[in-house]
Every structure is written in structure tokens, then in C-alpha cells.
PDB file of C-alpha atoms in Angstrom:
ATOM      1  CA  UNK A 190     100.749  99.486 117.360  1.00  0.00           C
ATOM      2  CA  UNK A 191     102.396  98.784 120.662  1.00  0.00           C
ATOM      3  CA  UNK A 192     105.690  96.681 119.720  1.00  0.00           C
ATOM      4  CA  UNK A 193     108.088  94.722 121.389  1.00  0.00           C
ATOM      5  CA  UNK A 194     111.670  94.830 120.040  1.00  0.00           C
ATOM      6  CA  UNK A 195     112.465  91.141 120.660  1.00  0.00           C
ATOM      7  CA  UNK A 196     109.932  89.068 118.637  1.00  0.00           C
ATOM      8  CA  UNK A 197     110.092  85.373 117.174  1.00  0.00           C
ATOM      9  CA  UNK A 198     109.321  85.911 113.692  1.00  0.00           C
ATOM     10  CA  UNK A 199     110.358  89.349 113.077  1.00  0.00           C
ATOM     11  CA  UNK A 200     112.181  91.752 115.224  1.00  0.00           C
ATOM     12  CA  UNK A 201     110.205  94.715 116.437  1.00  0.00           C
ATOM     13  CA  UNK A 202     112.537  97.325 114.769  1.00  0.00           C
ATOM     14  CA  UNK A 203     112.298  95.310 111.230  1.00  0.00           C
ATOM     15  CA  UNK A 204     108.471  95.319 111.778  1.00  0.00           C
ATOM     16  CA  UNK A 205     108.396  99.170 112.561  1.00  0.00           C
ATOM     17  CA  UNK A 206     110.556 100.037 109.501  1.00  0.00           C
ATOM     18  CA  UNK A 207     108.176  97.868 107.302  1.00  0.00           C
ATOM     19  CA  UNK A 208     104.923  99.265 108.949  1.00  0.00           C
ATOM     20  CA  UNK A 209     106.441 102.974 108.469  1.00  0.00           C
ATOM     21  CA  UNK A 210     107.308 102.177 104.877  1.00  0.00           C
ATOM     22  CA  UNK A 211     104.113 101.114 103.697  1.00  0.00           C
ATOM     23  CA  UNK A 212     101.890 103.935 102.578  1.00  0.00           C
ATOM     24  CA  UNK A 213      98.591 102.406 103.285  1.00  0.00           C
ATOM     25  CA  UNK A 214      99.567 102.374 106.881  1.00  0.00           C
ATOM     26  CA  UNK A 215     100.589 106.026 107.084  1.00  0.00           C
ATOM     27  CA  UNK A 216      98.484 106.681 109.757  1.00  0.00           C
ATOM     28  CA  UNK A 217      99.506 104.254 112.055  1.00  0.00           C
ATOM     29  CA  UNK A 218     101.910 104.774 114.894  1.00  0.00           C
ATOM     30  CA  UNK A 219     104.391 102.714 116.546  1.00  0.00           C
ATOM     31  CA  UNK A 220     105.054 102.740 120.364  1.00  0.00           C
ATOM     32  CA  UNK A 221     107.953 100.474 121.130  1.00  0.00           C
ATOM     33  CA  UNK A 222     107.674  98.713 124.832  1.00  0.00           C
ATOM     34  CA  UNK A 223     110.935  97.143 125.807  1.00  0.00           C
ATOM     35  CA  UNK A 224     113.039  95.619 128.498  1.00  0.00           C
ATOM     36  CA  UNK A 225     115.981  96.546 125.715  1.00  0.00           C
ATOM     37  CA  UNK A 226     116.169 100.459 126.522  1.00  0.00           C
ATOM     38  CA  UNK A 227     119.850 100.326 125.249  1.00  0.00           C
ATOM     39  CA  UNK A 228     121.438 102.972 122.852  1.00  0.00           C
ATOM     40  CA  UNK A 229     121.305 101.156 119.891  1.00  0.00           C
ATOM     41  CA  UNK A 230     118.010  99.545 120.275  1.00  0.00           C
ATOM     42  CA  UNK A 231     116.324 102.970 121.029  1.00  0.00           C
ATOM     43  CA  UNK A 232     118.277 105.039 118.278  1.00  0.00           C
ATOM     44  CA  UNK A 233     117.420 102.208 115.877  1.00  0.00           C
ATOM     45  CA  UNK A 234     113.669 102.178 116.937  1.00  0.00           C
ATOM     46  CA  UNK A 235     113.739 105.793 116.269  1.00  0.00           C
ATOM     47  CA  UNK A 236     115.542 105.688 112.905  1.00  0.00           C
ATOM     48  CA  UNK A 237     112.905 103.034 111.915  1.00  0.00           C
ATOM     49  CA  UNK A 238     110.122 105.356 112.584  1.00  0.00           C
ATOM     50  CA  UNK A 239     108.865 104.576 116.160  1.00  0.00           C
ATOM     51  CA  UNK A 240     107.004 107.492 117.569  1.00  0.00           C
ATOM     52  CA  UNK A 241     107.458 106.357 121.083  1.00  0.00           C
ATOM     53  CA  UNK A 242     110.066 103.890 122.982  1.00  0.00           C
ATOM     54  CA  UNK A 243     109.188 103.213 126.642  1.00  0.00           C
ATOM     55  CA  UNK A 244     110.564 100.641 129.233  1.00  0.00           C
ATOM     56  CA  UNK A 245     108.210  97.481 130.124  1.00  0.00           C
ATOM     57  CA  UNK A 246     108.876  98.592 133.483  1.00  0.00           C
ATOM     58  CA  UNK A 247     106.494 101.937 132.837  1.00  0.00           C
ATOM     59  CA  UNK A 248     103.798 102.685 135.324  1.00  0.00           C
ATOM     60  CA  UNK A 249     100.558 101.803 133.774  1.00  0.00           C
ATOM     61  CA  UNK A 250      99.568 105.462 133.881  1.00  0.00           C
ATOM     62  CA  UNK A 251     102.411 106.484 132.198  1.00  0.00           C
ATOM     63  CA  UNK A 252     101.713 103.791 129.308  1.00  0.00           C
ATOM     64  CA  UNK A 253      98.214 104.985 128.816  1.00  0.00           C
ATOM     65  CA  UNK A 254      99.736 108.524 128.433  1.00  0.00           C
ATOM     66  CA  UNK A 255     102.495 107.278 126.130  1.00  0.00           C
ATOM     67  CA  UNK A 256      99.589 105.825 124.008  1.00  0.00           C
ATOM     68  CA  UNK A 257      97.532 108.992 124.033  1.00  0.00           C
ATOM     69  CA  UNK A 258     100.480 111.159 122.849  1.00  0.00           C
ATOM     70  CA  UNK A 259     101.317 108.754 119.997  1.00  0.00           C
ATOM     71  CA  UNK A 260      97.395 108.935 118.901  1.00  0.00           C
ATOM     72  CA  UNK A 261      97.624 112.179 118.875  1.00  0.00           C
ATOM     73  CA  UNK A 262     100.437 112.571 116.566  1.00  0.00           C
ATOM     74  CA  UNK A 263     103.196 113.434 118.605  1.00  0.00           C
ATOM     75  CA  UNK A 264     106.248 111.421 120.080  1.00  0.00           C
ATOM     76  CA  UNK A 265     107.538 110.750 123.308  1.00  0.00           C
ATOM     77  CA  UNK A 266     110.773 108.743 124.790  1.00  0.00           C
ATOM     78  CA  UNK A 267     111.363 108.079 128.223  1.00  0.00           C
ATOM     79  CA  UNK A 268     113.852 109.597 129.834  1.00  0.00           C
ATOM     80  CA  UNK A 269     116.305 106.774 129.513  1.00  0.00           C
ATOM     81  CA  UNK A 270     115.435 106.535 125.951  1.00  0.00           C
ATOM     82  CA  UNK A 271     116.010 110.368 125.334  1.00  0.00           C
ATOM     83  CA  UNK A 272     119.450 110.078 127.152  1.00  0.00           C
ATOM     84  CA  UNK A 273     120.391 107.210 124.710  1.00  0.00           C
ATOM     85  CA  UNK A 274     119.664 109.126 121.698  1.00  0.00           C
ATOM     86  CA  UNK A 275     121.341 112.111 122.851  1.00  0.00           C
ATOM     87  CA  UNK A 276     124.374 110.084 123.884  1.00  0.00           C
ATOM     88  CA  UNK A 277     124.362 108.471 120.503  1.00  0.00           C
ATOM     89  CA  UNK A 278     124.149 111.937 118.742  1.00  0.00           C
ATOM     90  CA  UNK A 279     127.016 113.250 121.173  1.00  0.00           C
ATOM     91  CA  UNK A 280     129.103 110.372 120.373  1.00  0.00           C
ATOM     92  CA  UNK A 281     128.623 110.793 116.403  1.00  0.00           C
ATOM     93  CA  UNK A 282     129.477 114.503 116.782  1.00  0.00           C
ATOM     94  CA  UNK A 283     132.375 114.202 119.053  1.00  0.00           C
ATOM     95  CA  UNK A 284     134.062 111.587 116.721  1.00  0.00           C
ATOM     96  CA  UNK A 285     133.455 113.146 113.501  1.00  0.00           C
ATOM     97  CA  UNK A 286     133.353 116.789 114.509  1.00  0.00           C
ATOM     98  CA  UNK A 287     130.525 118.832 114.490  1.00  0.00           C
ATOM     99  CA  UNK A 288     127.640 116.997 112.609  1.00  0.00           C
ATOM    100  CA  UNK A 289     126.000 119.650 111.114  1.00  0.00           C
ATOM    101  CA  UNK A 290     123.612 119.646 108.123  1.00  0.00           C
ATOM    102  CA  UNK A 291     124.516 123.072 106.151  1.00  0.00           C
ATOM    103  CA  UNK A 292     121.845 125.061 105.635  1.00  0.00           C
ATOM    104  CA  UNK A 293     119.286 122.910 107.023  1.00  0.00           C
ATOM    105  CA  UNK A 294     117.890 125.293 110.011  1.00  0.00           C
ATOM    106  CA  UNK A 295     117.852 127.946 107.245  1.00  0.00           C
ATOM    107  CA  UNK A 296     114.500 126.944 106.382  1.00  0.00           C
ATOM    108  CA  UNK A 297     113.195 127.775 109.753  1.00  0.00           C
ATOM    109  CA  UNK A 298     112.002 131.199 111.383  1.00  0.00           C
ATOM    110  CA  UNK A 299     114.115 132.496 114.437  1.00  0.00           C
ATOM    111  CA  UNK A 300     110.921 131.533 116.592  1.00  0.00           C
ATOM    112  CA  UNK A 301     110.955 127.982 114.977  1.00  0.00           C
ATOM    113  CA  UNK A 302     114.547 127.465 115.958  1.00  0.00           C
ATOM    114  CA  UNK A 303     113.817 128.402 119.316  1.00  0.00           C
ATOM    115  CA  UNK A 304     110.726 125.868 119.456  1.00  0.00           C
ATOM    116  CA  UNK A 305     112.957 123.100 118.003  1.00  0.00           C
ATOM    117  CA  UNK A 306     115.616 123.811 120.761  1.00  0.00           C
ATOM    118  CA  UNK A 307     112.961 123.619 123.556  1.00  0.00           C
ATOM    119  CA  UNK A 308     111.771 120.415 121.862  1.00  0.00           C
ATOM    120  CA  UNK A 309     115.122 118.764 122.024  1.00  0.00           C
ATOM    121  CA  UNK A 310     115.581 119.652 125.485  1.00  0.00           C
ATOM    122  CA  UNK A 311     112.174 117.540 126.011  1.00  0.00           C
ATOM    123  CA  UNK A 312     109.627 120.172 126.613  1.00  0.00           C
ATOM    124  CA  UNK A 313     106.027 119.435 125.625  1.00  0.00           C
ATOM    125  CA  UNK A 314     103.755 121.777 123.779  1.00  0.00           C
ATOM    126  CA  UNK A 315     102.177 123.355 127.169  1.00  0.00           C
ATOM    127  CA  UNK A 316     105.697 123.890 128.521  1.00  0.00           C
ATOM    128  CA  UNK A 317     106.998 125.718 125.327  1.00  0.00           C
ATOM    129  CA  UNK A 318     103.845 127.830 125.305  1.00  0.00           C
ATOM    130  CA  UNK A 319     104.252 128.768 128.797  1.00  0.00           C
ATOM    131  CA  UNK A 320     108.231 129.445 128.297  1.00  0.00           C
ATOM    132  CA  UNK A 321     107.340 131.522 125.227  1.00  0.00           C
ATOM    133  CA  UNK A 322     104.343 133.113 126.551  1.00  0.00           C
ATOM    134  CA  UNK A 323     101.979 131.967 123.690  1.00  0.00           C
ATOM    135  CA  UNK A 324      99.196 129.556 123.614  1.00  0.00           C
ATOM    136  CA  UNK A 325      99.633 125.949 123.377  1.00  0.00           C
ATOM    137  CA  UNK A 326      98.085 125.716 119.883  1.00  0.00           C
ATOM    138  CA  UNK A 327     100.499 128.319 118.651  1.00  0.00           C
ATOM    139  CA  UNK A 328     103.706 126.327 120.225  1.00  0.00           C
ATOM    140  CA  UNK A 329     101.998 123.222 118.508  1.00  0.00           C
ATOM    141  CA  UNK A 330     101.740 124.864 115.068  1.00  0.00           C
ATOM    142  CA  UNK A 331     105.500 126.048 115.353  1.00  0.00           C
ATOM    143  CA  UNK A 332     106.353 122.417 116.200  1.00  0.00           C
ATOM    144  CA  UNK A 333     104.306 121.344 113.224  1.00  0.00           C
ATOM    145  CA  UNK A 334     105.777 123.821 110.892  1.00  0.00           C
ATOM    146  CA  UNK A 335     109.144 122.920 112.020  1.00  0.00           C
ATOM    147  CA  UNK A 336     108.520 119.454 111.318  1.00  0.00           C
ATOM    148  CA  UNK A 337     107.343 119.899 107.858  1.00  0.00           C
ATOM    149  CA  UNK A 338     110.199 122.335 106.819  1.00  0.00           C
ATOM    150  CA  UNK A 339     112.777 119.885 107.953  1.00  0.00           C
ATOM    151  CA  UNK A 340     111.221 116.819 106.768  1.00  0.00           C
ATOM    152  CA  UNK A 341     110.745 115.300 110.124  1.00  0.00           C
ATOM    153  CA  UNK A 342     108.283 112.676 110.918  1.00  0.00           C
ATOM    154  CA  UNK A 343     107.792 113.210 114.550  1.00  0.00           C
ATOM    155  CA  UNK A 344     109.461 115.100 117.434  1.00  0.00           C
ATOM    156  CA  UNK A 345     111.925 112.590 118.292  1.00  0.00           C
ATOM    157  CA  UNK A 346     113.489 113.087 114.745  1.00  0.00           C
ATOM    158  CA  UNK A 347     113.266 116.792 115.613  1.00  0.00           C
ATOM    159  CA  UNK A 348     115.673 116.101 118.714  1.00  0.00           C
ATOM    160  CA  UNK A 349     117.754 114.416 116.303  1.00  0.00           C
ATOM    161  CA  UNK A 350     118.184 117.220 113.922  1.00  0.00           C
ATOM    162  CA  UNK A 351     118.625 119.788 116.662  1.00  0.00           C
ATOM    163  CA  UNK A 352     121.669 117.884 117.775  1.00  0.00           C
ATOM    164  CA  UNK A 353     122.958 116.884 114.034  1.00  0.00           C
ATOM    165  CA  UNK A 354     122.618 120.571 113.003  1.00  0.00           C
ATOM    166  CA  UNK A 355     124.551 122.263 116.080  1.00  0.00           C
ATOM    167  CA  UNK A 356     121.196 123.948 117.283  1.00  0.00           C
ATOM    168  CA  UNK A 357     121.622 122.124 120.765  1.00  0.00           C
ATOM    169  CA  UNK A 358     124.656 120.335 122.244  1.00  0.00           C
ATOM    170  CA  UNK A 359     124.457 117.683 125.119  1.00  0.00           C
ATOM    171  CA  UNK A 360     124.655 119.645 128.439  1.00  0.00           C
ATOM    172  CA  UNK A 361     123.394 122.805 127.053  1.00  0.00           C
ATOM    173  CA  UNK A 362     121.140 124.725 129.325  1.00  0.00           C
ATOM    174  CA  UNK A 363     117.623 125.601 128.171  1.00  0.00           C
ATOM    175  CA  UNK A 364     117.293 128.736 125.952  1.00  0.00           C
TER     176      UNK A 364
END
């Protein structure tokens, strides 16, 4: 579903939440296309279950790529949206101390932790594969296993969990 945040009858975030909550629509993915790439909107869209958040000024080719990424079951945030999510997580961490979830990462192998950290830095499966010297399929398998073990719906949630767990902090260099 290509969704806008501001709509006349129901706000896009509420509509996204309703779509994601409906078990009969489990295969439906939501791509938010909006002029409102503000921190609170982006974070709310990810929390509601959006798999992608792009600004309306996105180039047509990038919009098509976003649609393809979401259709393939992955998540994508524009650089500005990614910065908004990271800023929100960083603010929550700095205002309340480390926002760690005790034991959360214990479910992951060391390799899966490495992969989640790379996902949190915005790397694609192909980029992760090149960095770890494995195949793209192996990288995708590690990402999927980590998502399953952590109960993450998509890569965007992996990013949030990586920051909340303390695995990655704003400004950290690539591992």
C-alpha cells in the first residue's frame, strides 16, 4: 500500500496500524510517502508497522526501488527518515540512561549481532555480504534469523532494537 500520512478520513499512521493489525492482511506491506519527514511522524510510522518511509520529493526511480524493496519483504527508510529514527532513539537513550533491553541480544549468535549492527548502520544485504565476505543469500539468512529471534517485523525494527539494546549508539563507526 502506498500511504500518505495526512489523509482526510483517517490519518495514514492510523490506517497503517489498522492494516498491520489485521491478520487477513499479513502479506500487505505499507510504504509511507509523505512531505512530513519529521521525527515524530517517521517514528510513529515505523512503530505502526510501515516498511518504508520516503519523502514526496523522492526521484521516481528511487520510489520504484522502494516499492521493490518493500515487495521483497525488506524495509527502507530515506536518509532523512533514518536520521529521525536514530535521533529519536538517541534522545530516549540520553534522557533515561541506556535504553537497554536486558538479555535481548543473548538470543543472537555473534555473527547475527554483527549483522544487526550493520543493518542498523543502513547497509543492504549485498553490502553486508561484501563486508563479511559471505554470499548475499547468507547475509539475508542472518538478517531473517535475527528478525525472527528478536520478534522484529522488518529491518526498521531491527534498527530500533539495535539502538535500544545498546548494540549500536549514534555516531558509532561501522563495525
